[in-house]
Short mmCIF file of C-alpha atoms in Angstrom, two decimals:
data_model
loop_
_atom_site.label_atom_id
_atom_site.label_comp_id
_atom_site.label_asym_id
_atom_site.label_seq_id
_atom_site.Cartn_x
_atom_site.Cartn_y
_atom_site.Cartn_z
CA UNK A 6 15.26 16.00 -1.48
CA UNK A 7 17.42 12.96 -2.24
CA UNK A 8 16.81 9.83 -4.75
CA UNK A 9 13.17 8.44 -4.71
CA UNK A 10 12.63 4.72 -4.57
CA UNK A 11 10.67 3.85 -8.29
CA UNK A 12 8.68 0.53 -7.50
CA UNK A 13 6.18 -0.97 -9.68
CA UNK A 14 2.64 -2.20 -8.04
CA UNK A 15 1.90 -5.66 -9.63
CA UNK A 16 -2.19 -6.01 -9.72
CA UNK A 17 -3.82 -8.91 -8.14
CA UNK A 18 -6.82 -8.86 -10.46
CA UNK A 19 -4.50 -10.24 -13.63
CA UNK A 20 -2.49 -13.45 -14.79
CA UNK A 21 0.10 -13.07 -12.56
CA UNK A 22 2.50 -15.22 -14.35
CA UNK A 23 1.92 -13.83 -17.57
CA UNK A 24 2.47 -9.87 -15.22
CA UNK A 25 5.25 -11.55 -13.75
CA UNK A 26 6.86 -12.03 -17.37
CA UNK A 27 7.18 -7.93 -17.49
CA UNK A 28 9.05 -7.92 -14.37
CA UNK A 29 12.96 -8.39 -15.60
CA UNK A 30 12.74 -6.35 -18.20
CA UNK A 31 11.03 -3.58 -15.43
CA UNK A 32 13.80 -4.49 -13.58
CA UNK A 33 16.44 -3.87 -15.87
CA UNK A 34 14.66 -0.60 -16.91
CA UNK A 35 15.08 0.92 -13.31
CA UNK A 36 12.54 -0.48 -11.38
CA UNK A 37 13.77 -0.92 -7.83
CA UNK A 38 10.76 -2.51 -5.88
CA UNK A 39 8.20 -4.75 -7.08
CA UNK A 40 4.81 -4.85 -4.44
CA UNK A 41 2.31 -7.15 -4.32
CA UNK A 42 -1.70 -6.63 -3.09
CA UNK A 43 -3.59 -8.42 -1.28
CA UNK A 44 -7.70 -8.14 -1.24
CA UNK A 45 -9.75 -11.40 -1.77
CA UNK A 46 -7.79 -12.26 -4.95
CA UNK A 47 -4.85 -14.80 -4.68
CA UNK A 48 -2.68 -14.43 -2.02
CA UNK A 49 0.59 -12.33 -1.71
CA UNK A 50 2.81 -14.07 -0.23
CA UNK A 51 2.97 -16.99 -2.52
CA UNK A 52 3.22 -14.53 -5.47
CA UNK A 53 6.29 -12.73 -3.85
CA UNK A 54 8.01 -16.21 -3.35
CA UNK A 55 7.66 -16.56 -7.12
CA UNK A 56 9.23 -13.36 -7.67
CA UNK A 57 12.19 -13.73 -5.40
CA UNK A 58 13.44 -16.44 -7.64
CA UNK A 59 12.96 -14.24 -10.89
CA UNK A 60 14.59 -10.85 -9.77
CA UNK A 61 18.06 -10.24 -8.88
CA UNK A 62 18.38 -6.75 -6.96
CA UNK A 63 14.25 -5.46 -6.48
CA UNK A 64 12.79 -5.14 -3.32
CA UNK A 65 10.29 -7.39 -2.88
CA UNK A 66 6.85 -6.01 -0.57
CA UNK A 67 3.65 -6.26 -0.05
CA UNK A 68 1.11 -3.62 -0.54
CA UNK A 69 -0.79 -5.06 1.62
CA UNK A 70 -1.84 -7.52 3.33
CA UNK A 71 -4.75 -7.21 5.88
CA UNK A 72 -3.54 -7.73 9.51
CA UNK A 73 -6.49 -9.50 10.45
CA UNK A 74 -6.07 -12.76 8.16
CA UNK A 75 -3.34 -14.32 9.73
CA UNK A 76 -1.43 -14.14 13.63
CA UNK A 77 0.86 -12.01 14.05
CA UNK A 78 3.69 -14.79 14.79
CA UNK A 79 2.38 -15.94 11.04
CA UNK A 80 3.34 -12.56 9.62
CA UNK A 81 6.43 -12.41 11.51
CA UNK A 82 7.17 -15.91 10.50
CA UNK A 83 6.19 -14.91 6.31
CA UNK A 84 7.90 -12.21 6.39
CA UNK A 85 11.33 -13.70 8.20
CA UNK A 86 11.15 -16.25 4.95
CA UNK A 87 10.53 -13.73 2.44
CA UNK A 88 13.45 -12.16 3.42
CA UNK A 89 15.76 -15.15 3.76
CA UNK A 90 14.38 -16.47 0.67
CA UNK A 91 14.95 -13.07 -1.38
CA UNK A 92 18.46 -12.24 0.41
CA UNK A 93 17.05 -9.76 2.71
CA UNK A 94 14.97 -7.97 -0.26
CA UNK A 95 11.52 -8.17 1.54
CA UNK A 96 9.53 -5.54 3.10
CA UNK A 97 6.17 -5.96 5.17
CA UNK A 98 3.18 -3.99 3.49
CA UNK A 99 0.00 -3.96 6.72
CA UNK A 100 -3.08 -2.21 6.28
CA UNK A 101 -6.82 -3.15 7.81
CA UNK A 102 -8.47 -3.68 4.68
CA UNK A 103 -11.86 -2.99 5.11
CA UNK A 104 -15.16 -4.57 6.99
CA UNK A 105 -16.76 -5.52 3.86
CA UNK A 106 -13.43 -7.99 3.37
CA UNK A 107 -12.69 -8.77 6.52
CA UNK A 108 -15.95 -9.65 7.84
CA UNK A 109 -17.77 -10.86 4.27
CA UNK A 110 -14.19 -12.87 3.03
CA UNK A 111 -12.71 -13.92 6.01
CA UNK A 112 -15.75 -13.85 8.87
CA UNK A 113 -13.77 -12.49 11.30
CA UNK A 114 -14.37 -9.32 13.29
CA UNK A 115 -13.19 -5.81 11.90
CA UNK A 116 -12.44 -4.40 15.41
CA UNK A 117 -9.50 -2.55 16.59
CA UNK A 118 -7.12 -1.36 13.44
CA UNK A 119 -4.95 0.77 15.39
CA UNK A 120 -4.35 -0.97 18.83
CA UNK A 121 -3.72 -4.25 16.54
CA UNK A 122 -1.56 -2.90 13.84
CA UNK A 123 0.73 -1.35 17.28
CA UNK A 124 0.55 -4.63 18.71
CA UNK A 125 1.19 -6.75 15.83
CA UNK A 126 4.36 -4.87 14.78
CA UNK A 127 5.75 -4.86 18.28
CA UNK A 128 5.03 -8.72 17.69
CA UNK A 129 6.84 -8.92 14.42
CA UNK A 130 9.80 -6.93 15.93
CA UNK A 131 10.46 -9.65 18.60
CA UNK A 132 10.20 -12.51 16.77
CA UNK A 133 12.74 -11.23 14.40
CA UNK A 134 15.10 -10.37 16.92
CA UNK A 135 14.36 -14.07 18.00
CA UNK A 136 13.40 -13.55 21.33
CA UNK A 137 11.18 -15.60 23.42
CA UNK A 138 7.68 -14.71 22.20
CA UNK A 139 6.16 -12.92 25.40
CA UNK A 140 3.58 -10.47 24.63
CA UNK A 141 1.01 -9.27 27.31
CA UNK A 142 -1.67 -6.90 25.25
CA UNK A 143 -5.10 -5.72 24.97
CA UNK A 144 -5.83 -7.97 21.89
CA UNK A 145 -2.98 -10.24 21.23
CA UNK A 146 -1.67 -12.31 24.41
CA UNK A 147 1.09 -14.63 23.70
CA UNK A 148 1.49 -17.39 25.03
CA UNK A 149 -2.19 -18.35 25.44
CA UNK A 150 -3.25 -18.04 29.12
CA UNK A 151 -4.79 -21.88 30.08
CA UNK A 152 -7.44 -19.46 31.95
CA UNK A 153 -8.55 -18.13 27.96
CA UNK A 154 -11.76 -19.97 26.46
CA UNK A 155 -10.93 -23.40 25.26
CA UNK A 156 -7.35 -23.41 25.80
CA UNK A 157 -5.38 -26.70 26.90
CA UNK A 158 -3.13 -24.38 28.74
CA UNK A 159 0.26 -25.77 27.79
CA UNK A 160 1.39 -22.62 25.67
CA UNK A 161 5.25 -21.89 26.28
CA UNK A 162 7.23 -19.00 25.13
CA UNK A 163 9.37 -19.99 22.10
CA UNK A 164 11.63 -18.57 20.02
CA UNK A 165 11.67 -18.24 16.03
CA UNK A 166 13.88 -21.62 15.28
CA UNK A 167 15.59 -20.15 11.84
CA UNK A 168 17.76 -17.21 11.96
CA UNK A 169 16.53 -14.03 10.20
CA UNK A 170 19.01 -12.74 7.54
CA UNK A 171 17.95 -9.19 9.20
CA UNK A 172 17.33 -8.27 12.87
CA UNK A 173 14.20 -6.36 11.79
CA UNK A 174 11.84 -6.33 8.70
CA UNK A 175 11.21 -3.20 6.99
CA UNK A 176 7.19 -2.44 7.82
CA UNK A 177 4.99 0.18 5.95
CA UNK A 178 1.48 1.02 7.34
CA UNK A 179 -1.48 1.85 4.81
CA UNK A 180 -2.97 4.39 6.75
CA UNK A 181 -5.40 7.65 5.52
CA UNK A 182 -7.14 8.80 8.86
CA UNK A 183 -5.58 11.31 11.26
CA UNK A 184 -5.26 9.10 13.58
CA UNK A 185 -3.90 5.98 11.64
CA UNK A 186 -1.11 8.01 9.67
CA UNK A 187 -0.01 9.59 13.49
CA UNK A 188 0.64 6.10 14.17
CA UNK A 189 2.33 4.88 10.75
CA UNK A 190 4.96 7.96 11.16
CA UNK A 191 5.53 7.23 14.98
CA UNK A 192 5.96 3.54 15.01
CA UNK A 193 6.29 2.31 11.32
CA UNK A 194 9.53 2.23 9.00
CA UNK A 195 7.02 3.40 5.86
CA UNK A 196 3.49 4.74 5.24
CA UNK A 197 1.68 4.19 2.21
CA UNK A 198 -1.53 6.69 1.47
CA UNK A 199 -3.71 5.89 -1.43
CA UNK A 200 -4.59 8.88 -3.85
CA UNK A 201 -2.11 11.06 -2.72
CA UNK A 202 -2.46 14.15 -3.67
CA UNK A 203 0.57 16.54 -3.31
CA UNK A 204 -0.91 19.88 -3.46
CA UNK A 205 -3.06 19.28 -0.69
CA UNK A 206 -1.28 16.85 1.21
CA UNK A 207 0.21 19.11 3.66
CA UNK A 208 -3.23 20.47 5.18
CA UNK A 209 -5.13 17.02 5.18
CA UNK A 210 -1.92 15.17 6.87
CA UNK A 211 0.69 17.54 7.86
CA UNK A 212 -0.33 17.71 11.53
CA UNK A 213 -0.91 14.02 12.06
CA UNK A 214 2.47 13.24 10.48
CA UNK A 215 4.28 15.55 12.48
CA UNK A 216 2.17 14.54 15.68
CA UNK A 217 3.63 10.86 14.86
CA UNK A 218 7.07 11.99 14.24
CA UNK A 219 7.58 13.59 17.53
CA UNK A 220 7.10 10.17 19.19
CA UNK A 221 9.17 8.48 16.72
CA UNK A 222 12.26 6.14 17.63
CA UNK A 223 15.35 8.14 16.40
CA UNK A 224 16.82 4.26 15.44
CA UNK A 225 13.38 3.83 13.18
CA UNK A 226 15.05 6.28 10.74
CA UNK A 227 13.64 8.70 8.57
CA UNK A 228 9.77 7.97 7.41
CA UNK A 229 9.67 6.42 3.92
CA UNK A 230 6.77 7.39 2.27
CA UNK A 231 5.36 4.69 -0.39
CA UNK A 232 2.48 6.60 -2.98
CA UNK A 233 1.04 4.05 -5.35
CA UNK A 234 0.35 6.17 -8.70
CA UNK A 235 -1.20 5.18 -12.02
CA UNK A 236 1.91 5.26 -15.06
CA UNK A 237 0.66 6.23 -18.56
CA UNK A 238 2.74 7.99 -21.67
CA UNK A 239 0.82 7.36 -24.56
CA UNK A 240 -1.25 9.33 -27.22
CA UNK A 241 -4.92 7.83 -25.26
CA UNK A 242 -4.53 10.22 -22.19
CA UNK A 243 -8.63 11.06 -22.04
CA UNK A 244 -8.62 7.16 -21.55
CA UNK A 245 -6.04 6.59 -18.96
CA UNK A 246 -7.55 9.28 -16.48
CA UNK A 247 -11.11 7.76 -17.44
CA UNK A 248 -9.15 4.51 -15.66
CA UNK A 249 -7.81 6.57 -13.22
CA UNK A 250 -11.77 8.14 -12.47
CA UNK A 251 -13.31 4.83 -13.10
CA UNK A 252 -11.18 3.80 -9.55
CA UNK A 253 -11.25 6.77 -7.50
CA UNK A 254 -15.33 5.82 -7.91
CA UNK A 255 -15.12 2.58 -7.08
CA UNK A 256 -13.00 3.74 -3.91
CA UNK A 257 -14.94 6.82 -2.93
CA UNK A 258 -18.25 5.53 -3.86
CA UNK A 259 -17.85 1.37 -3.20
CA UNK A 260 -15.56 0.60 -0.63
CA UNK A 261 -17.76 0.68 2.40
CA UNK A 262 -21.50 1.78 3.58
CA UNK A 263 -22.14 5.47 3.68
CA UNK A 264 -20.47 6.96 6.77
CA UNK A 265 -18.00 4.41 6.82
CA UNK A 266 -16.01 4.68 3.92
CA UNK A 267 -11.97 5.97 4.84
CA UNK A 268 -11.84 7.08 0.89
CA UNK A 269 -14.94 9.54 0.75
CA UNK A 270 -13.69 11.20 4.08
CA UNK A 271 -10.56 11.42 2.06
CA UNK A 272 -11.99 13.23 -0.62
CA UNK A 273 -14.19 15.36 1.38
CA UNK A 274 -10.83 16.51 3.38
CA UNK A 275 -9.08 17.42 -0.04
CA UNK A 276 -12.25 19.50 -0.57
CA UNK A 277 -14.72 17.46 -3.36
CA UNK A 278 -17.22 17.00 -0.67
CA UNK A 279 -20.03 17.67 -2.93
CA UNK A 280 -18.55 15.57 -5.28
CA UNK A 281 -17.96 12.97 -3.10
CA UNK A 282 -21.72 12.69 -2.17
CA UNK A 283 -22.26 12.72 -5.97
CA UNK A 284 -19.90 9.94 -6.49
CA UNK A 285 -21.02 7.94 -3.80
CA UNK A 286 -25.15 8.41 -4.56
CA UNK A 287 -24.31 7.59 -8.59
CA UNK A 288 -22.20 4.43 -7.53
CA UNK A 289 -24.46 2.95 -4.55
CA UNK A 290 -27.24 3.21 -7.40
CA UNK A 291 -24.98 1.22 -9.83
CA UNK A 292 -24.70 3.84 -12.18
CA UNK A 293 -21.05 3.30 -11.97
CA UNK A 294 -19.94 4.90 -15.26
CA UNK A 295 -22.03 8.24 -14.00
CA UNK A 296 -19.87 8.04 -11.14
CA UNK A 297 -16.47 7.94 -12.45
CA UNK A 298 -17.81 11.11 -14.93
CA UNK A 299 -18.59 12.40 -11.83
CA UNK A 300 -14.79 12.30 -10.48
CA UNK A 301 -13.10 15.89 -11.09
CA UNK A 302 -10.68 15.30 -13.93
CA UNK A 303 -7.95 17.43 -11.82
CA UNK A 304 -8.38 14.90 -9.26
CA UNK A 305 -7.35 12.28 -11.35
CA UNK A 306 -4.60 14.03 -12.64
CA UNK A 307 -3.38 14.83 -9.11
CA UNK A 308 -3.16 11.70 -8.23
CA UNK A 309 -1.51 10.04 -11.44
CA UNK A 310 1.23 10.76 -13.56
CA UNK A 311 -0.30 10.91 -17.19
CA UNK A 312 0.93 12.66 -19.86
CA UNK A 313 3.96 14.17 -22.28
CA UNK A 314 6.91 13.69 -20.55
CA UNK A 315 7.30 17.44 -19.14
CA UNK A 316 3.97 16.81 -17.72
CA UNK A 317 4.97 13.94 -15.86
CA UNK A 318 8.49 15.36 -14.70
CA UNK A 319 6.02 18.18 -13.09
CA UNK A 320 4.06 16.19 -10.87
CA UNK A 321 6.94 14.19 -10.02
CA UNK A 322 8.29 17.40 -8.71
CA UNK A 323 5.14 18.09 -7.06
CA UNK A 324 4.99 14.56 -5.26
CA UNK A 325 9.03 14.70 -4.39
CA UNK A 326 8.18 18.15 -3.09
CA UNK A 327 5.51 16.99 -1.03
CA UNK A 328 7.65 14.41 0.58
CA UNK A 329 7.27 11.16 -1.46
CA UNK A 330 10.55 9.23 -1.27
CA UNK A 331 8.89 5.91 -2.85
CA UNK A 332 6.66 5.84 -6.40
CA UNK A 333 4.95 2.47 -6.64
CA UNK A 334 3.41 3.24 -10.42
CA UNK A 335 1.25 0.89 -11.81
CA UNK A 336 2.17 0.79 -16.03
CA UNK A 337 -0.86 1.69 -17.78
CA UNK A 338 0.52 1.96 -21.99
CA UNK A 339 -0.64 -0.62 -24.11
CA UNK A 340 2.20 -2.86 -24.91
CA UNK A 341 4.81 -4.26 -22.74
CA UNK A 342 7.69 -2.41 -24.98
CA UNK A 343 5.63 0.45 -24.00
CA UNK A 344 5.37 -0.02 -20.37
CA UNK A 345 9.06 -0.53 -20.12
CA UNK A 346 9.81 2.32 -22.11
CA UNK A 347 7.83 4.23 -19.42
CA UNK A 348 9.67 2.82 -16.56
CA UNK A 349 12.51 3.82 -18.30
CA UNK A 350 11.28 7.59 -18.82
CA UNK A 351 10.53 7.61 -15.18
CA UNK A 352 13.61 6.52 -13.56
CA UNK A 353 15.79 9.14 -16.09
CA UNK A 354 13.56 11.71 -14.56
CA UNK A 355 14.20 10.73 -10.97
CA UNK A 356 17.82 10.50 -11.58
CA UNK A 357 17.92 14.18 -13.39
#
């Protein structure tokens, strides 16, 4: 199956230079990657900056960043100085987001994920192989037209001044529908799925992954698969998965109206469709502690590694199985000794 990646997801709820401390002695312990998220917290990109300064070998990504906050020349642009600033260490994390951010934080339309995420990659591509921006699409048209509303109509087609330390930018896709995970495995160097869960991975994506590798570009390389997965070894495992519930219910019951929420349709197609309903009444009503009860303990434990360490060399095995080739984990033990010592346990078991 070959080595797995072991990254560590950095949150964007906490003091990031006091979770920025941890991350030499994560790196030292094995840690490979280091991602960053982006929601309506602080931003990403500055936060990467700061860590390409502190590490020495990580890769440096982030996990993600909504394409609808910024141009795409911006992202190509961010991302082309990530990677000169980190010595060609950065990779581009995109994903949508969701209406409730884009449209409540930013006020801008949430229209078109999948013909913008194509576009904006094909975007990205050219600017890093510094060609003369020239892109004629159905949402992005570069330069401006001086027949488009308000324009002054003296746009030219220019080329990125700097020279990329890389002719192309490793880009992973968030992606959980059929149709959005087609397009991550046909045009993207990575996908990332949230709550991935191995054993039933295969029937909810298999046919939408292989649908998307059949139009892939042989030059693309083989699909790295990035699964973000809670990290916890100590004696409080009833508590960890409780954390683990508490966000599956937030997900599956919070993010998004009813009918319009990618993370209940995902855990309707792994099969907890009355459960998700449960979930989702319970958490819409703000009983949100009913509704992370409510989450099926084996979900949670699908979806994490918690446990002795035999327990989580099995799910390992289960997720390498599956086809993960990237763990983002995101420490969960107590103490920083502790969270190290995890890392630690982690990468010995990938390298067995």
């Amino acid at each position: 199956m070959g080595r797995a990646r072991l990254g560590v997801v950095l949150g964007y709820a906490q003091d990031f230079l006091q979770t920025a401390g941890e991350v030499p002695d994560f790196e030292a312990a094995g840690a490979e990657l280091f991602s960053v998220s982006e929601t309506y917290s602080f931003d990403a990109i500055s936060q990467l900056g700061y860590l390409a300064a502190i590490t020495k070998t990580a890769t440096l990504a982030t996990d993600i960043v909504p394409i609808y906050t910024r141009t795409p020349a911006l992202l190509a642009m961010t991302a082309a100085g990530l990677d000169a600033l980190s010595g060609g260490r950065f990779e581009l994390g995109l994903g949508s987001s969701g209406a409730q951010v884009i449209e409540g934080f930013h006020g801008v339309p949430f229209d078109a994920p999948l013909g913008r995420t194509r576009e904006i990659i094909e975007i990205c591509r050219q600017v890093w192989r510094r060609e003369p921006l020239a892109h004629a699409g159905r949402y992005y048209e570069l330069p401006l037209p001086a027949s488009a509303p308000g324009a002054v109509g003296a746009g030219k087609s220019l080329r990125l001044i700097n020279h990329p330390v890389r002719p192309a930018v490793p880009v992973h896709i968030a992606a959980l529908s059929p149709k959005s995970v087609a397009q991550a495995a046909e045009i993207a160097d990575g996908w990332t799925p949230l709550f991935f869960h191995p054993e039933r991975a295969g029937e909810v994506w298999g046919e939408a992954l292989a649908a998307g590798r059949a139009k892939r570009a042989p030059e693309l390389g083989p699909l790295d698969v990035l699964v973000p997965v809670a990290l916890y070894t100590g004696e409080f495992t009833e508590y960890a998965l409780m954390e683990v519930r508490k966000q599956i219910a937030l997900y599956v019951g919070g993010m998004g109206a009813r009918g319009r929420n990618f993370y209940f349709d995902l855990a309707v197609r792994y099969g907890y469709e009355t459960e998700a309903a449960e979930i989702q009444r319970l958490f819409l009503a703000g009983e949100k502690d009913d509704a992370a009860f409510a989450v099926p303990e084996e979900l949670a434990r699908a979806v994490s590694l918690i446990g002795t360490r035999d327990e989580i060399a099995e799910r390992v095995d289960a997720l390498l199985a599956a086809g993960v080739t990237t763990l983002l984990v995101q420490p969960a033990d107590r103490t920083h000794d502790e969270r190290v010592a995890a890392i630690s346990m982690l990468r010995g078991i990938l390298d067995e």
